[in-house]
PDB file of C-alpha atoms in Angstrom:
ATOM      1  CA  MET A   1      -8.318 -12.926   9.217  1.00  0.00           C
ATOM      2  CA  LEU A   2      -7.605 -11.579   5.616  1.00  0.00           C
ATOM      3  CA  LEU A   3      -8.729  -8.400   7.233  1.00  0.00           C
ATOM      4  CA  ILE A   4      -5.796  -8.545   9.696  1.00  0.00           C
ATOM      5  CA  LEU A   5      -3.509  -9.986   7.475  1.00  0.00           C
ATOM      6  CA  VAL A   6      -3.818  -6.583   4.768  1.00  0.00           C
ATOM      7  CA  LEU A   7      -5.026  -4.158   7.126  1.00  0.00           C
ATOM      8  CA  PRO A   8      -1.028  -2.967   7.604  1.00  0.00           C
ATOM      9  CA  ALA A   9      -1.051  -2.443   3.587  1.00  0.00           C
ATOM     10  CA  TYR A  10      -4.586  -1.149   3.475  1.00  0.00           C
ATOM     11  CA  LEU A  11      -3.509   2.093   6.020  1.00  0.00           C
ATOM     12  CA  ALA A  12       0.262   2.505   4.385  1.00  0.00           C
ATOM     13  CA  ASN A  13      -0.905   3.002   0.703  1.00  0.00           C
ATOM     14  CA  ALA A  14      -4.279   5.271   1.920  1.00  0.00           C
ATOM     15  CA  SER A  15      -2.215   7.295   4.898  1.00  0.00           C
ATOM     16  CA  PRO A  16       0.421   9.642   2.287  1.00  0.00           C
ATOM     17  CA  VAL A  17      -2.960  11.136   0.940  1.00  0.00           C
ATOM     18  CA  ILE A  18      -3.242  12.836   4.460  1.00  0.00           C
ATOM     19  CA  LEU A  19       0.689  12.212   5.459  1.00  0.00           C
ATOM     20  CA  GLY A  20       2.337  13.372   2.256  1.00  0.00           C
ATOM     21  CA  GLY A  21       3.804  16.311   0.482  1.00  0.00           C
ATOM     22  CA  GLY A  22       6.978  17.997   0.106  1.00  0.00           C
ATOM     23  CA  ALA A  23       9.812  16.811  -1.506  1.00  0.00           C
ATOM     24  CA  PRO A  24       9.418  13.654  -4.082  1.00  0.00           C
ATOM     25  CA  VAL A  25      10.932  10.850  -3.867  1.00  0.00           C
ATOM     26  CA  ASP A  26      12.314  11.009  -7.571  1.00  0.00           C
ATOM     27  CA  LEU A  27      13.818  14.585  -6.411  1.00  0.00           C
ATOM     28  CA  GLY A  28      12.171  15.801  -9.896  1.00  0.00           C
ATOM     29  CA  ARG A  29      14.905  13.330 -11.609  1.00  0.00           C
ATOM     30  CA  LYS A  30      14.436  12.056 -15.186  1.00  0.00           C
ATOM     31  CA  LEU A  31      15.428   9.144 -16.911  1.00  0.00           C
ATOM     32  CA  GLY A  32      16.519   8.821 -20.618  1.00  0.00           C
ATOM     33  CA  ASP A  33      13.377   8.876 -21.838  1.00  0.00           C
ATOM     34  CA  GLY A  34      12.879  12.560 -20.403  1.00  0.00           C
ATOM     35  CA  ARG A  35      10.278  11.092 -18.476  1.00  0.00           C
ATOM     36  CA  ARG A  36       9.923  11.855 -14.191  1.00  0.00           C
ATOM     37  CA  ILE A  37      10.552   8.597 -12.183  1.00  0.00           C
ATOM     38  CA  PHE A  38       7.603   8.628 -10.250  1.00  0.00           C
ATOM     39  CA  GLY A  39       6.408  12.339 -10.626  1.00  0.00           C
ATOM     40  CA  ASP A  40       5.079  14.832  -7.568  1.00  0.00           C
ATOM     41  CA  GLY A  41       2.455  12.689  -6.178  1.00  0.00           C
ATOM     42  CA  LYS A  42       5.512   9.931  -4.344  1.00  0.00           C
ATOM     43  CA  THR A  43       6.457  12.277  -1.735  1.00  0.00           C
ATOM     44  CA  TRP A  44       9.476  10.832   1.039  1.00  0.00           C
ATOM     45  CA  ARG A  45       6.934  12.318   3.587  1.00  0.00           C
ATOM     46  CA  GLY A  46       4.311   9.810   2.357  1.00  0.00           C
ATOM     47  CA  LEU A  47       6.789   7.199   2.126  1.00  0.00           C
ATOM     48  CA  VAL A  48       7.482   6.989   5.626  1.00  0.00           C
ATOM     49  CA  GLY A  49       4.544   8.509   7.158  1.00  0.00           C
ATOM     50  CA  GLY A  50       3.324   5.137   5.324  1.00  0.00           C
ATOM     51  CA  ILE A  51       5.560   2.700   6.453  1.00  0.00           C
ATOM     52  CA  ALA A  52       5.131   4.345   9.615  1.00  0.00           C
ATOM     53  CA  ALA A  53       1.468   4.094   9.584  1.00  0.00           C
ATOM     54  CA  GLY A  54       1.148   0.192   8.439  1.00  0.00           C
ATOM     55  CA  THR A  55       4.062  -0.294  11.085  1.00  0.00           C
ATOM     56  CA  LEU A  56       2.045   1.173  14.295  1.00  0.00           C
ATOM     57  CA  THR A  57      -0.995  -0.371  12.974  1.00  0.00           C
ATOM     58  CA  GLY A  58       0.902  -3.995  13.204  1.00  0.00           C
ATOM     59  CA  ILE A  59       1.657  -2.760  16.448  1.00  0.00           C
ATOM     60  CA  ILE A  60      -1.977  -2.241  17.380  1.00  0.00           C
ATOM     61  CA  LEU A  61      -3.064  -5.903  16.377  1.00  0.00           C
ATOM     62  CA  ALA A  62       0.383  -7.117  18.241  1.00  0.00           C
ATOM     63  CA  TYR A  63      -1.708  -6.316  21.218  1.00  0.00           C
ATOM     64  CA  LEU A  64      -5.444  -6.818  20.109  1.00  0.00           C
ATOM     65  CA  VAL A  65      -5.331 -10.086  18.254  1.00  0.00           C
ATOM     66  CA  PRO A  66      -3.285 -12.767  19.548  1.00  0.00           C
ATOM     67  CA  GLY A  67      -5.299 -15.200  21.993  1.00  0.00           C
ATOM     68  CA  THR A  68      -7.979 -14.603  19.612  1.00  0.00           C
ATOM     69  CA  SER A  69      -9.682 -17.054  16.997  1.00  0.00           C
ATOM     70  CA  TYR A  70      -7.877 -14.385  14.535  1.00  0.00           C
ATOM     71  CA  THR A  71      -4.344 -15.281  15.400  1.00  0.00           C
ATOM     72  CA  ILE A  72      -2.419 -15.295  12.577  1.00  0.00           C
ATOM     73  CA  TYR A  73       1.019 -15.211  13.818  1.00  0.00           C
ATOM     74  CA  PRO A  74       2.769 -16.744  16.891  1.00  0.00           C
ATOM     75  CA  SER A  75       4.109 -13.818  18.378  1.00  0.00           C
ATOM     76  CA  ALA A  76       3.397 -10.133  18.825  1.00  0.00           C
ATOM     77  CA  GLY A  77       6.723  -9.558  17.296  1.00  0.00           C
ATOM     78  CA  ALA A  78       5.932 -11.591  14.564  1.00  0.00           C
ATOM     79  CA  TYR A  79       2.562  -8.741  14.091  1.00  0.00           C
ATOM     80  CA  VAL A  80       5.067  -6.384  14.135  1.00  0.00           C
ATOM     81  CA  GLU A  81       7.251  -7.152  11.641  1.00  0.00           C
ATOM     82  CA  ALA A  82       4.332  -8.423   8.975  1.00  0.00           C
ATOM     83  CA  GLY A  83       3.128  -5.140   9.670  1.00  0.00           C
ATOM     84  CA  PHE A  84       6.557  -3.490   8.752  1.00  0.00           C
ATOM     85  CA  LEU A  85       7.096  -6.058   5.539  1.00  0.00           C
ATOM     86  CA  ALA A  86       3.245  -5.624   4.598  1.00  0.00           C
ATOM     87  CA  SER A  87       3.749  -1.473   4.606  1.00  0.00           C
ATOM     88  CA  CYS A  88       7.204  -1.617   2.912  1.00  0.00           C
ATOM     89  CA  GLY A  89       5.327  -4.053   0.397  1.00  0.00           C
ATOM     90  CA  ALA A  90       2.372  -1.501  -0.245  1.00  0.00           C
ATOM     91  CA  LEU A  91       4.215   1.364  -0.876  1.00  0.00           C
ATOM     92  CA  PHE A  92       7.118   0.146  -3.322  1.00  0.00           C
ATOM     93  CA  GLY A  93       4.120  -1.906  -5.030  1.00  0.00           C
ATOM     94  CA  ASP A  94       2.761   1.926  -5.424  1.00  0.00           C
ATOM     95  CA  LEU A  95       5.870   3.220  -6.974  1.00  0.00           C
ATOM     96  CA  ALA A  96       6.181   0.143  -9.121  1.00  0.00           C
ATOM     97  CA  GLY A  97       2.514   1.236 -10.017  1.00  0.00           C
ATOM     98  CA  SER A  98       3.883   5.294 -10.546  1.00  0.00           C
ATOM     99  CA  PHE A  99       7.053   3.619 -12.191  1.00  0.00           C
ATOM    100  CA  ILE A 100       5.173   1.798 -15.099  1.00  0.00           C
ATOM    101  CA  LYS A 101       3.037   4.530 -15.467  1.00  0.00           C
ATOM    102  CA  ARG A 102       5.598   7.048 -16.152  1.00  0.00           C
ATOM    103  CA  ARG A 103       7.559   5.063 -18.893  1.00  0.00           C
ATOM    104  CA  SER A 104       3.644   4.142 -20.659  1.00  0.00           C
ATOM    105  CA  GLY A 105       3.343   8.002 -20.830  1.00  0.00           C
ATOM    106  CA  MET A 106       0.801   8.384 -18.599  1.00  0.00           C
ATOM    107  CA  LYS A 107       0.301  11.676 -17.049  1.00  0.00           C
ATOM    108  CA  PRO A 108       0.921  11.914 -13.012  1.00  0.00           C
ATOM    109  CA  GLY A 109      -2.479  11.911 -11.586  1.00  0.00           C
ATOM    110  CA  ARG A 110      -4.177   9.855 -14.896  1.00  0.00           C
ATOM    111  CA  PRO A 111      -6.355   6.448 -13.807  1.00  0.00           C
ATOM    112  CA  TYR A 112      -5.130   3.503 -15.195  1.00  0.00           C
ATOM    113  CA  LEU A 113      -7.399   0.365 -14.522  1.00  0.00           C
ATOM    114  CA  LEU A 114      -5.897  -2.034 -12.052  1.00  0.00           C
ATOM    115  CA  LEU A 115      -2.248  -0.433 -11.945  1.00  0.00           C
ATOM    116  CA  ASP A 116      -3.803   2.644  -9.920  1.00  0.00           C
ATOM    117  CA  GLN A 117      -5.488  -0.557  -7.377  1.00  0.00           C
ATOM    118  CA  LEU A 118      -3.665  -3.669  -6.861  1.00  0.00           C
ATOM    119  CA  PRO A 119       0.681  -3.506  -7.400  1.00  0.00           C
ATOM    120  CA  PHE A 120       0.584  -2.082  -3.556  1.00  0.00           C
ATOM    121  CA  ILE A 121      -1.448  -5.497  -2.369  1.00  0.00           C
ATOM    122  CA  ILE A 122       0.453  -7.843  -4.450  1.00  0.00           C
ATOM    123  CA  PHE A 123       3.698  -6.563  -3.354  1.00  0.00           C
ATOM    124  CA  ALA A 124       2.770  -6.428   0.346  1.00  0.00           C
ATOM    125  CA  LEU A 125       1.697 -10.166   0.218  1.00  0.00           C
ATOM    126  CA  LEU A 126       5.036 -10.736  -1.743  1.00  0.00           C
ATOM    127  CA  PHE A 127       7.435  -9.260   1.272  1.00  0.00           C
ATOM    128  CA  LEU A 128       5.387 -10.869   3.509  1.00  0.00           C
ATOM    129  CA  ALA A 129       5.949 -14.396   1.908  1.00  0.00           C
ATOM    130  CA  ALA A 130       9.423 -13.364   1.352  1.00  0.00           C
ATOM    131  CA  PHE A 131       9.647 -13.067   5.208  1.00  0.00           C
ATOM    132  CA  GLY A 132       7.984 -16.125   5.819  1.00  0.00           C
ATOM    133  CA  LEU A 133       5.045 -14.493   7.322  1.00  0.00           C
ATOM    134  CA  LEU A 134       2.826 -15.052   4.740  1.00  0.00           C
ATOM    135  CA  PRO A 135       0.248 -17.197   5.825  1.00  0.00           C
ATOM    136  CA  ALA A 136      -1.262 -20.156   3.177  1.00  0.00           C
ATOM    137  CA  LEU A 137      -3.784 -18.923   1.020  1.00  0.00           C
ATOM    138  CA  SER A 138      -6.419 -20.459  -0.877  1.00  0.00           C
ATOM    139  CA  LEU A 139      -7.268 -19.450  -4.381  1.00  0.00           C
ATOM    140  CA  PHE A 140     -10.297 -18.463  -3.305  1.00  0.00           C
ATOM    141  CA  ASP A 141      -8.280 -15.907  -0.735  1.00  0.00           C
ATOM    142  CA  TRP A 142      -7.047 -14.337  -2.919  1.00  0.00           C
ATOM    143  CA  ALA A 143      -9.428 -13.902  -4.875  1.00  0.00           C
ATOM    144  CA  VAL A 144     -11.659 -12.021  -1.996  1.00  0.00           C
ATOM    145  CA  ILE A 145      -8.354 -10.589  -1.026  1.00  0.00           C
ATOM    146  CA  LEU A 146      -7.981  -8.797  -4.988  1.00  0.00           C
ATOM    147  CA  ALA A 147     -11.741  -7.960  -5.518  1.00  0.00           C
ATOM    148  CA  ALA A 148     -12.080  -6.489  -2.279  1.00  0.00           C
ATOM    149  CA  THR A 149      -8.749  -4.463  -2.639  1.00  0.00           C
ATOM    150  CA  LEU A 150     -10.451  -3.483  -6.058  1.00  0.00           C
ATOM    151  CA  VAL A 151     -13.844  -1.984  -4.427  1.00  0.00           C
ATOM    152  CA  LEU A 152     -12.144  -0.404  -1.288  1.00  0.00           C
ATOM    153  CA  HIS A 153      -9.561   1.174  -3.075  1.00  0.00           C
ATOM    154  CA  SER A 154     -12.249   2.701  -5.531  1.00  0.00           C
ATOM    155  CA  ALA A 155     -14.683   3.656  -2.320  1.00  0.00           C
ATOM    156  CA  THR A 156     -11.658   5.266  -0.221  1.00  0.00           C
ATOM    157  CA  ASN A 157     -10.595   7.424  -3.192  1.00  0.00           C
ATOM    158  CA  TRP A 158     -14.101   8.432  -3.644  1.00  0.00           C
ATOM    159  CA  MET A 159     -14.560   9.839   0.010  1.00  0.00           C
ATOM    160  CA  ALA A 160     -10.912  11.033   0.170  1.00  0.00           C
ATOM    161  CA  HIS A 161     -12.110  13.252  -2.875  1.00  0.00           C
ATOM    162  CA  ARG A 162     -14.905  14.117  -1.564  1.00  0.00           C
ATOM    163  CA  LEU A 163     -13.213  15.364   2.092  1.00  0.00           C
ATOM    164  CA  GLY A 164     -11.103  17.589  -0.476  1.00  0.00           C
ATOM    165  CA  TRP A 165      -7.774  15.107   0.689  1.00  0.00           C
ATOM    166  CA  LYS A 166      -7.070  14.394  -2.924  1.00  0.00           C
ATOM    167  CA  LYS A 167      -7.699  16.291  -6.449  1.00  0.00           C
ATOM    168  CA  VAL A 168      -8.755  13.386  -8.137  1.00  0.00           C
ATOM    169  CA  PRO A 169     -11.136  10.293  -6.939  1.00  0.00           C
ATOM    170  CA  TRP A 170      -8.833   7.413  -8.355  1.00  0.00           C
TER     171      TRP A 170
END
């Protein structure tokens, strides 16, 4: 059940590596501190592509999951809505992490433990909760989601780097 819950967010967060590029979300703008808002790594194509990929995941889940023992939502439409919301939350969480990194003086592409791995999944779950689509999760469920995210995020980034999709392995 937990994998079905977080899968749209995971795919939304991962897909900009392949689908991204082009104009940066911040359009090169800087804040009063002279630093970019997000940096060149956060692009409109990646943002829209990530939301589309996560929403598509919700659509696929809407056809595969209902009626099985892994059913979370009462209707196919709720899976699609959850996929869209989790995707939006994931990408906005990633942007929030990037914003915080820029404000703290971190250069784009540099690693920042936990801030690179967790905001996307936390925001995804918060977006689901805000719209009443987050099922009741125990403390253990939260711990599993966060721990799995740390491991999977690191592993998939390393793999994307090895495949030449990312410049750095984090």
